[in-house]
Short mmCIF file of C-alpha atoms in Angstrom, two decimals:
data_model
loop_
_atom_site.label_atom_id
_atom_site.label_comp_id
_atom_site.label_asym_id
_atom_site.label_seq_id
_atom_site.Cartn_x
_atom_site.Cartn_y
_atom_site.Cartn_z
CA MET A 307 3.72 -26.41 -4.33
CA GLU A 308 1.11 -24.05 -5.53
CA ASN A 309 -0.31 -21.81 -3.70
CA ALA A 310 -3.54 -23.02 -3.12
CA ASP A 311 -1.36 -25.74 -1.40
CA VAL A 312 0.07 -23.59 1.06
CA PHE A 313 -3.22 -22.50 1.95
CA LEU A 314 -4.75 -25.46 2.14
CA GLY A 315 -1.47 -26.65 3.78
CA LEU A 316 -2.23 -23.52 6.18
CA GLN A 317 -5.00 -24.28 6.92
CA ASP A 318 -4.22 -29.16 7.81
CA PHE A 319 -1.25 -27.04 10.08
CA LEU A 320 -4.42 -25.82 12.60
CA GLU A 321 -6.23 -28.49 12.28
CA ARG A 322 -3.54 -30.70 13.23
CA MET A 323 -3.03 -28.50 16.48
CA ARG A 324 -6.23 -28.47 17.36
CA GLN A 325 -5.69 -32.49 17.84
CA PRO A 326 -4.80 -33.53 21.86
CA SER A 327 -2.12 -35.15 20.53
CA ALA A 328 -0.22 -32.17 19.28
CA ALA A 329 -0.42 -30.30 23.01
CA ASP A 330 3.34 -30.42 22.94
CA PHE A 331 3.39 -28.72 19.93
CA VAL A 332 1.28 -25.70 21.02
CA LYS A 333 3.48 -25.34 23.75
CA SER A 334 6.12 -25.38 22.12
CA ILE A 335 4.49 -22.23 20.07
CA LYS A 336 2.95 -20.64 22.93
CA SER A 337 6.14 -20.54 24.92
CA PHE A 338 8.98 -19.20 22.19
CA ILE A 339 5.98 -16.60 21.06
CA VAL A 340 6.52 -15.33 24.92
CA SER A 341 9.79 -15.53 25.33
CA PHE A 342 11.26 -14.59 21.91
CA SER A 343 8.79 -11.41 22.87
CA ASN A 344 10.74 -10.32 25.61
CA ASN A 345 13.83 -10.59 25.03
CA ALA A 346 15.86 -6.64 23.34
CA PRO A 347 15.50 -7.01 19.49
CA ASP A 348 19.13 -7.99 18.18
CA PRO A 349 18.82 -8.54 14.71
CA GLU A 350 21.00 -11.98 14.15
CA ARG A 351 20.46 -13.53 17.63
CA ASP A 352 16.57 -13.19 16.14
CA SER A 353 17.02 -14.19 12.79
CA ALA A 354 18.95 -17.41 13.53
CA ALA A 355 17.00 -18.36 17.30
CA VAL A 356 14.00 -18.60 14.50
CA GLN A 357 15.05 -20.56 11.72
CA ALA A 358 16.53 -22.71 14.53
CA PHE A 359 12.81 -22.57 16.14
CA PHE A 360 11.46 -24.28 12.59
CA ALA A 361 14.31 -26.19 12.18
CA ASN A 362 13.33 -27.98 15.39
CA MET A 363 9.65 -28.66 15.28
CA GLU A 364 9.57 -29.56 11.51
CA ALA A 365 11.79 -32.35 12.32
CA ALA A 366 9.77 -33.16 15.51
CA PHE A 367 6.75 -33.03 12.39
CA ARG A 368 8.36 -36.18 11.25
CA ALA A 369 8.52 -37.96 13.75
CA HIS A 370 5.27 -37.28 14.97
CA PRO A 371 2.19 -39.59 14.79
CA LEU A 372 0.01 -36.83 13.17
CA TRP A 373 1.81 -36.85 9.84
CA ALA A 374 2.71 -40.37 9.82
CA GLY A 375 2.59 -41.27 6.27
CA CYS A 376 2.43 -37.89 4.64
CA SER A 377 4.40 -36.82 1.63
CA GLU A 378 7.08 -34.39 2.00
CA GLU A 379 4.53 -31.97 0.27
CA GLU A 380 2.08 -32.32 3.11
CA LEU A 381 5.59 -31.52 5.71
CA ASP A 382 6.30 -28.98 3.50
CA SER A 383 3.01 -27.46 3.67
CA ALA A 384 3.38 -27.57 8.14
CA GLY A 385 6.80 -25.89 7.97
CA GLU A 386 4.76 -22.97 5.21
CA GLY A 387 2.22 -23.09 8.32
CA LEU A 388 4.33 -22.70 11.18
CA GLU A 389 6.27 -19.78 9.82
CA LYS A 390 3.33 -18.53 8.85
CA TYR A 391 1.75 -18.25 12.14
CA VAL A 392 4.95 -17.38 14.42
CA MET A 393 5.61 -14.52 12.65
CA THR A 394 2.24 -13.05 11.89
CA LYS A 395 2.44 -12.93 16.07
CA LEU A 396 5.93 -11.32 16.05
CA PHE A 397 5.76 -9.35 12.96
CA THR A 398 5.66 -6.08 14.58
CA ARG A 399 8.07 -7.41 17.65
CA VAL A 400 10.79 -7.94 14.78
CA PHE A 401 10.21 -6.30 11.76
CA ALA A 402 11.33 -2.74 11.48
CA SER A 403 12.77 -2.61 15.25
CA LEU A 404 15.59 -0.74 14.66
CA PRO A 405 15.55 2.62 14.42
CA ASP A 406 18.61 2.26 11.80
CA ASP A 407 16.21 0.45 9.40
CA VAL A 408 13.54 3.06 9.97
CA LYS A 409 16.04 5.60 9.14
CA LEU A 410 17.95 3.67 6.27
CA ASP A 411 14.24 3.23 4.29
CA GLU A 412 13.63 6.86 5.05
CA GLN A 413 16.51 8.13 3.17
CA LEU A 414 16.20 5.43 0.10
CA SER A 415 12.93 6.47 -0.10
CA GLU A 416 13.33 9.52 -0.65
CA LYS A 417 16.00 8.75 -3.31
CA MET A 418 13.95 7.11 -4.93
CA ALA A 419 10.47 9.94 -5.11
CA LEU A 420 13.70 12.14 -6.26
CA VAL A 421 14.91 9.99 -8.71
CA GLN A 422 11.35 9.25 -9.92
CA GLN A 423 10.75 13.28 -11.84
CA PHE A 424 13.24 12.32 -14.18
CA VAL A 425 14.43 8.54 -14.79
CA ARG A 426 13.74 7.50 -18.24
CA PRO A 427 14.21 3.96 -19.90
CA GLU A 428 17.53 5.15 -21.74
CA ASN A 429 18.98 5.91 -18.23
CA LEU A 430 19.38 2.10 -17.34
CA ASP A 431 20.07 1.36 -20.93
CA ILE A 432 16.73 -1.02 -21.08
CA LYS A 433 16.90 -1.35 -24.76
CA PRO A 434 13.81 0.72 -26.69
CA ALA A 435 12.64 -3.10 -27.84
CA PHE A 436 11.93 -3.88 -24.10
CA GLN A 437 10.02 -0.96 -23.11
CA ASN A 438 6.99 -0.39 -21.91
CA GLU A 439 6.11 1.63 -19.68
CA THR A 440 2.41 0.88 -19.24
CA SER A 441 2.81 -2.88 -18.93
CA TRP A 442 5.27 -1.82 -16.33
CA LEU A 443 2.49 -0.72 -14.06
CA LEU A 444 1.21 -3.91 -13.32
CA ALA A 445 5.30 -5.13 -12.72
CA GLN A 446 4.35 -1.63 -9.62
CA LYS A 447 1.53 -2.66 -8.70
CA GLU A 448 2.53 -5.73 -7.36
CA LEU A 449 5.53 -4.55 -6.16
CA GLN A 450 3.66 -1.52 -3.47
CA LYS A 451 1.39 -4.40 -1.89
CA ILE A 452 4.24 -5.58 -0.34
CA ASN A 453 3.37 -3.44 2.93
CA MET A 454 0.35 -5.28 2.51
CA TYR A 455 2.03 -8.76 4.19
CA LYS A 456 2.95 -9.71 7.67
CA ALA A 457 4.02 -13.51 6.73
CA PRO A 458 7.28 -13.56 4.97
CA ARG A 459 7.24 -14.93 2.42
CA ASP A 460 3.62 -13.39 1.23
CA LYS A 461 5.92 -10.90 0.92
CA LEU A 462 7.96 -12.58 -0.89
CA VAL A 463 5.50 -13.23 -3.47
CA CYS A 464 5.15 -9.39 -3.87
CA ILE A 465 8.39 -9.31 -5.42
CA LEU A 466 7.73 -12.78 -7.31
CA ASN A 467 5.82 -11.41 -8.67
CA CYS A 468 6.73 -8.49 -10.29
CA CYS A 469 9.51 -9.86 -11.04
CA LYS A 470 7.38 -12.31 -13.81
CA VAL A 471 5.67 -9.66 -14.66
CA ILE A 472 8.44 -8.68 -15.48
CA ASN A 473 10.35 -11.33 -16.85
CA ASN A 474 7.35 -12.25 -19.47
CA LEU A 475 7.18 -8.69 -20.84
CA LEU A 476 10.53 -9.04 -22.12
CA LEU A 477 10.11 -12.25 -23.00
CA ASN A 478 7.26 -11.30 -25.54
CA ALA A 479 8.68 -8.03 -26.39
CA SER A 480 11.98 -10.10 -27.78
CA ILE A 481 9.98 -12.97 -29.60
CA ALA A 482 7.56 -10.38 -31.65
CA SER A 483 10.98 -8.18 -32.55
CA ASN A 484 12.75 -10.54 -32.91
CA GLU A 485 15.43 -10.25 -29.84
CA ASN A 486 17.48 -12.85 -28.78
CA PRO A 487 16.16 -13.81 -24.82
CA PRO A 488 15.97 -11.70 -22.55
CA GLY A 489 19.35 -11.69 -19.43
CA ALA A 490 19.82 -10.78 -16.20
CA ASP A 491 21.65 -7.45 -18.25
CA ASP A 492 17.90 -7.01 -19.48
CA PHE A 493 16.08 -8.22 -16.55
CA LEU A 494 18.04 -6.03 -14.11
CA PRO A 495 17.62 -2.34 -15.31
CA VAL A 496 14.01 -3.04 -16.23
CA LEU A 497 13.31 -3.90 -12.78
CA ILE A 498 15.33 -1.06 -10.72
CA TYR A 499 13.38 1.63 -13.58
CA VAL A 500 10.42 -0.37 -11.80
CA THR A 501 10.73 -0.18 -8.47
CA ILE A 502 12.02 2.98 -8.62
CA LYS A 503 8.59 3.87 -10.47
CA ALA A 504 6.91 1.83 -7.40
CA ASN A 505 8.55 2.89 -4.48
CA PRO A 506 7.61 0.65 -2.28
CA PRO A 507 7.03 1.27 1.28
CA GLN A 508 9.27 0.58 3.03
CA LEU A 509 11.32 -1.67 0.95
CA HIS A 510 14.83 -2.37 3.07
CA SER A 511 12.97 -3.41 6.14
CA ASN A 512 10.95 -6.00 4.13
CA LEU A 513 14.03 -7.29 1.88
CA LEU A 514 16.23 -7.11 5.39
CA TYR A 515 12.82 -9.69 7.30
CA ILE A 516 11.73 -11.80 4.15
CA GLN A 517 16.65 -12.58 4.56
CA ARG A 518 16.69 -13.12 8.10
CA TYR A 519 12.97 -15.04 9.36
CA ARG A 520 11.50 -16.61 5.61
CA ARG A 521 12.83 -20.43 5.52
CA GLN A 522 16.16 -20.40 4.42
CA SER A 523 15.82 -23.95 3.17
CA ARG A 524 12.78 -23.03 1.00
CA LEU A 525 14.18 -19.43 -0.10
CA VAL A 526 16.20 -21.27 -3.63
CA SER A 527 15.80 -22.00 -6.85
CA GLU A 528 13.57 -18.82 -8.31
CA ALA A 529 12.46 -17.58 -5.46
CA ALA A 530 16.08 -17.42 -4.43
CA TYR A 531 17.48 -15.69 -8.29
CA PHE A 532 14.23 -13.18 -8.63
CA PHE A 533 15.29 -11.96 -4.60
CA THR A 534 19.10 -11.54 -4.66
CA ASN A 535 18.16 -9.35 -8.13
CA MET A 536 15.92 -7.07 -6.19
CA LEU A 537 18.88 -7.02 -3.57
CA SER A 538 21.30 -5.87 -6.39
CA ALA A 539 18.68 -3.15 -7.20
CA GLU A 540 18.42 -1.27 -3.77
CA ALA A 541 21.61 -1.55 -3.82
CA PHE A 542 21.20 0.15 -7.23
CA ILE A 543 19.49 2.76 -6.34
CA SER A 544 20.61 3.51 -2.54
CA ASN A 545 24.23 4.58 -4.49
CA ILE A 546 23.16 6.17 -7.44
CA ASP A 547 25.11 8.94 -9.53
CA ALA A 548 25.06 10.79 -12.36
CA LYS A 549 26.96 7.50 -13.34
CA ALA A 550 24.05 5.17 -12.80
CA LEU A 551 21.83 6.29 -14.59
CA SER A 552 24.58 7.52 -18.10
CA LEU A 553 24.24 11.62 -17.14
CA GLU A 554 26.77 14.05 -16.71
CA GLU A 555 27.51 15.07 -13.19
CA THR A 556 26.22 19.55 -13.44
CA GLU A 557 22.65 17.78 -15.27
CA PHE A 558 21.70 15.14 -12.56
CA GLU A 559 22.52 17.77 -10.32
CA LYS A 560 20.15 20.07 -11.82
CA ASN A 561 17.70 17.18 -11.98
CA MET A 562 17.82 16.72 -8.59
CA GLU A 563 17.74 19.84 -7.49
CA PHE A 564 14.18 19.84 -9.65
CA ALA A 565 12.91 17.04 -7.88
CA ARG A 566 13.33 18.44 -5.00
CA ALA A 567 11.97 21.90 -5.31
CA LEU A 568 8.57 19.86 -7.61
CA LEU A 569 8.23 17.89 -3.87
CA SER A 570 8.64 21.32 -2.19
CA GLY A 571 6.54 22.36 -4.09
CA LEU A 572 3.35 20.42 -2.52
CA SER A 573 3.99 22.10 0.71
CA THR A 574 4.26 25.46 -0.98
CA ASP A 575 1.48 24.80 -2.04
CA LEU A 576 -0.59 23.27 0.98
CA ASP A 577 0.58 26.98 3.25
CA GLY A 578 -0.70 29.15 0.96
CA LEU A 579 -4.35 26.55 0.66
CA SER A 580 -4.31 27.24 5.00
CA SER A 581 -3.50 30.36 4.37
CA GLN A 582 -6.69 30.56 2.16
CA ILE A 583 -8.48 28.61 4.22
CA ASN A 584 -7.49 30.82 7.25
CA GLN A 585 -9.62 33.49 5.43
CA LEU A 586 -12.30 31.45 4.67
CA ALA A 587 -12.73 29.84 8.62
CA GLY A 588 -12.39 33.86 9.48
CA GLN A 589 -15.66 33.86 7.10
CA ASP A 590 -17.36 32.15 8.74
CA GLN A 591 -17.80 34.11 11.63
CA ARG A 592 -19.63 36.33 10.33
CA GLU A 593 -21.14 36.42 6.76
CA PRO A 594 -22.97 33.30 6.54
CA THR A 595 -24.61 33.86 9.66
CA GLU A 596 -24.88 37.88 8.21
CA SER A 597 -26.35 36.64 4.29
CA ARG A 598 -28.43 33.92 5.91
CA HIS A 599 -30.45 36.74 7.99
CA HIS A 600 -30.45 39.35 5.12
CA THR A 601 -31.33 36.53 2.96
CA LEU A 602 -34.39 35.35 4.84
CA LYS A 603 -35.45 39.11 5.61
CA GLU A 604 -35.86 40.24 2.72
CA ASP A 605 -37.78 37.14 1.96
CA HIS A 606 -39.95 37.29 4.34
CA ALA A 607 -40.93 40.97 3.09
CA ASN A 608 -41.76 40.35 0.19
CA ARG A 609 -44.14 36.59 0.74
CA PRO A 610 -47.54 37.49 1.06
CA LYS A 611 -48.89 37.43 4.87
CA SER A 612 -50.42 34.32 5.46
CA SER A 613 -53.54 33.89 7.90
CA ASP A 614 -51.66 30.96 9.88
CA GLY A 615 -49.13 32.41 12.40
CA LYS A 616 -47.79 29.13 12.72
CA SER A 617 -46.59 28.03 9.34
CA SER A 618 -45.25 31.20 8.29
CA SER A 619 -42.76 30.21 11.75
CA LYS A 620 -41.99 26.75 10.24
CA ASP A 621 -41.86 27.52 7.33
CA GLN A 622 -38.68 29.55 7.87
CA SER A 623 -37.48 27.24 10.85
CA SER A 624 -37.39 25.13 7.89
CA ILE A 625 -35.84 27.82 5.25
CA SER A 626 -32.90 28.78 7.44
CA LYS A 627 -31.63 25.22 8.23
CA VAL A 628 -30.49 24.84 4.87
CA PRO A 629 -27.00 25.98 3.96
CA SER A 630 -26.12 28.01 1.24
CA ILE A 631 -23.12 26.49 -1.17
CA SER A 632 -21.77 29.20 0.09
CA GLU A 633 -22.23 27.97 3.66
CA LEU A 634 -21.32 24.55 3.32
CA GLU A 635 -17.64 25.67 1.32
CA ASN A 636 -16.67 27.64 4.77
CA ARG A 637 -17.78 25.29 6.39
CA GLY A 638 -15.34 22.48 5.00
CA ALA A 639 -12.66 24.50 4.45
CA THR A 640 -13.53 25.01 9.04
CA ILE A 641 -13.04 21.02 9.19
CA LEU A 642 -9.76 20.96 6.24
CA LEU A 643 -8.09 22.85 8.90
CA LYS A 644 -7.74 20.64 11.10
CA GLU A 645 -7.29 17.67 8.88
CA ASP A 646 -3.51 16.53 10.41
CA GLN A 647 -2.27 15.72 7.39
CA VAL A 648 -4.08 17.88 4.39
CA SER A 649 -2.12 16.36 1.99
CA LYS A 650 -3.10 13.23 1.68
CA VAL A 651 -6.47 14.87 1.61
CA PHE A 652 -5.73 16.22 -2.11
CA GLN A 653 -3.71 13.22 -3.71
CA GLU A 654 -5.66 11.43 -6.17
CA TYR A 655 -5.67 15.31 -8.08
CA PRO A 656 -2.46 14.48 -9.95
CA TYR A 657 -1.92 17.96 -11.28
CA MET A 658 -3.95 19.59 -7.89
CA PHE A 659 0.29 20.53 -6.81
CA ALA A 660 1.66 20.66 -10.52
CA HIS A 661 3.45 23.95 -11.83
CA ALA A 662 3.23 25.70 -15.20
CA GLY A 663 5.80 24.42 -16.28
CA ASP A 664 5.29 20.41 -15.72
CA LEU A 665 2.69 21.29 -18.88
CA THR A 666 2.93 21.71 -21.86
CA VAL A 667 0.00 22.70 -22.94
CA LYS A 668 -0.76 26.81 -24.29
CA ASP A 669 -3.19 28.97 -21.49
CA VAL A 670 -1.56 26.28 -18.87
CA GLU A 671 -1.22 28.76 -16.06
CA GLU A 672 -4.97 29.40 -16.12
CA LEU A 673 -5.73 25.97 -16.43
CA LEU A 674 -4.41 25.24 -13.78
CA ASN A 675 -5.10 27.31 -11.64
CA ASN A 676 -8.95 27.16 -12.42
CA TYR A 677 -8.45 23.20 -12.29
CA LYS A 678 -7.07 23.80 -7.78
CA GLN A 679 -9.38 26.34 -7.43
CA LEU A 680 -12.27 23.19 -8.22
CA VAL A 681 -10.24 21.00 -6.59
CA PHE A 682 -10.31 23.27 -3.62
CA LYS A 683 -14.70 24.04 -3.83
CA TYR A 684 -15.04 20.78 -4.26
CA VAL A 685 -13.29 19.25 -1.35
CA CYS A 686 -14.41 21.93 0.94
CA LEU A 687 -18.25 21.14 -0.16
CA LEU A 688 -17.35 17.54 0.02
CA LYS A 689 -16.24 18.44 3.98
CA GLY A 690 -18.81 20.71 4.74
CA SER A 691 -21.34 17.56 4.37
CA ASP A 692 -20.05 15.39 5.97
CA GLY A 693 -17.86 13.64 3.05
CA ALA A 694 -16.29 10.85 4.50
CA SER A 695 -13.81 11.58 1.57
CA ALA A 696 -13.56 13.09 -2.14
CA SER A 697 -15.74 10.75 -4.14
CA PHE A 698 -19.52 11.60 -4.59
CA PRO A 699 -22.02 10.04 -1.78
CA LEU A 700 -23.88 7.14 -2.74
CA SER A 701 -26.52 5.54 -1.37
CA LYS A 702 -26.57 2.41 0.26
CA SER A 703 -27.49 -0.03 -2.79
CA GLN A 704 -25.46 1.60 -5.15
CA ALA A 705 -22.50 1.68 -2.81
CA GLN A 706 -22.81 -2.63 -2.39
CA ALA A 707 -23.70 -2.39 -6.17
CA GLN A 708 -20.91 -0.37 -7.08
CA GLN A 709 -18.98 -3.56 -4.63
CA HIS A 710 -19.82 -5.63 -5.66
CA VAL A 711 -19.19 -4.64 -9.91
CA GLU A 712 -15.60 -3.49 -8.89
CA THR A 713 -14.90 -6.81 -7.27
CA VAL A 714 -15.86 -8.70 -9.76
CA LYS A 715 -13.43 -6.45 -12.13
CA GLU A 716 -10.72 -6.70 -10.21
CA SER A 717 -11.52 -10.39 -10.07
CA GLN A 718 -11.57 -11.29 -13.63
CA ASP A 719 -8.21 -9.28 -14.01
CA HIS A 720 -5.76 -11.40 -11.77
CA ARG A 721 -7.34 -13.76 -13.74
CA ALA A 722 -6.87 -12.88 -16.73
CA ILE A 723 -2.99 -11.40 -15.41
CA ALA A 724 -2.16 -15.33 -13.85
CA GLN A 725 -3.36 -16.77 -17.46
CA ASN A 726 -1.35 -14.47 -18.92
CA ILE A 727 1.83 -13.50 -17.22
CA GLY A 728 1.48 -16.23 -14.61
CA LEU A 729 1.50 -14.60 -11.19
CA GLN A 730 1.32 -16.68 -7.55
CA SER A 731 -2.01 -15.53 -5.27
CA ASN A 732 -0.23 -14.39 -1.65
CA THR A 733 -1.78 -16.49 0.73
CA ASP A 734 -2.56 -13.60 3.03
CA LYS A 735 -5.23 -12.92 0.72
CA GLU A 736 -8.06 -15.44 3.15
CA GLU A 737 -5.93 -14.25 6.55
CA ASP A 738 -5.45 -9.87 5.95
CA GLY A 739 -8.91 -8.40 5.28
CA PRO A 740 -10.67 -6.83 7.72
CA THR A 741 -12.98 -9.72 8.35
CA ARG A 742 -10.53 -12.58 7.91
CA THR A 743 -8.70 -11.11 10.06
CA SER A 744 -10.48 -11.59 13.26
CA ASN A 745 -11.63 -14.85 12.50
CA GLN A 746 -8.40 -16.21 11.29
CA GLU A 747 -6.83 -14.35 14.97
CA ASN A 748 -9.53 -15.47 16.79
CA THR A 749 -9.27 -19.11 15.78
CA ASN A 750 -4.97 -19.30 15.77
CA SER A 751 -6.20 -17.26 19.48
CA ASP A 752 -8.90 -20.51 20.74
CA LEU A 753 -6.57 -22.91 18.94
CA LEU A 754 -3.25 -22.10 21.03
CA LYS A 755 -5.04 -20.76 24.07
CA GLU A 756 -3.09 -18.11 24.33
CA GLU A 757 -3.47 -14.61 25.66
CA ALA A 758 -2.13 -11.71 22.97
CA VAL A 759 1.44 -12.02 24.51
CA GLY A 760 3.32 -10.07 21.80
CA SER A 761 1.97 -10.38 19.18
CA SER A 762 -1.47 -7.33 17.37
CA GLU A 763 -4.25 -7.48 15.16
CA TYR A 764 -3.51 -7.44 11.41
CA SER A 765 -2.28 -4.05 10.38
CA HIS A 766 -2.71 -3.91 6.99
CA ASP A 767 -6.11 -4.61 4.87
CA ASP A 768 -5.42 -6.50 1.86
CA THR A 769 -7.47 -4.75 -0.95
CA SER A 770 -6.03 -7.56 -3.23
CA LYS A 771 -8.69 -9.06 -5.01
CA GLN A 772 -7.53 -12.06 -6.33
#
């Protein structure tokens, strides 16, 4: 079934639920959400309860006059709409609801963060003809979207899109190199590699969520095949060792230690930055003021006397309000010192926490130090001038124009991708955005006339404009 049909099916479901004859359905949905939310988390019991509720409701749809004469596709769309609505309401109650799941998420993410520092396609026996890391970035991007959505189907679509990108790239590569069509033995290693490089958030919990709450009758065919491969990829990564990567034990351990040192360098460098910030913040209490007064005193002494005392006083006041570059830097350093997570401020500067050994060009150490100083001063200046993010400030008209250009560009990019690779689009994109979220929640609230029990507003903004 096409994605447009699924989205229209959700709208059709909501429209039908507004009908007076759907009052019993509305009551049943409200009752289930409330009673479910009041129970303590128990994944096995919760999954069974949700699956049984979906099955009973879909059977009731078939027998109800509201769906009299409807096709199988329309009835299937109603089921999709029901699943999307109910699971969006129950998301915060069932997703990563156990401490063990949260712990496994953290362990898996940490392992991928380490392994991705040194793993190469050759370590997973990926054929040279099939190696295309640049194009694999698109597959990584699709997988990294998984936490933008709440409905099980939409999370599954992220995985399917990732797998389809890989599958189509492998197929194209086999044709170009006159290789045999790629099989499972070619596909899975690439999926593992892409997953490690993507390090998608809460992968373990997302896979469990899909397993437990995606309607079992719809997790079939191609979707089941790709999803099973993703489960295999997760299992492989969880148990990854030297043998799995075709490495000697000593080499594997050495690489892991190096990766730990590399990642720990982030906190080490942050400690160094904090020291610099503290020094600058301490200077901010005296040096800028003294320097400013000294400058004003000299300027006043050298300036010709004005017959208008008010004018002179006004000029001096206006000058004193203009901060120097040094003052802006010190002010930004003080603000930066108060940041809860300083590392996030510097994340978009890829070499900020690199080491000299990471690069191979001459004079790399001097280049790296200069780069760090530049970035540090740049961020401090932005903070000092009340910059909200590490980018040059734009006027309102410029920001609107840039947003329009980016939206059009990304829309064109995704249309091209959809045509060449055959990606699906997540139906959540109409609901999970900052604006659409409120409208959808209000519509559902008005429709079912319910108080927000056991549910929350969408927490993941959809930044993908497909």
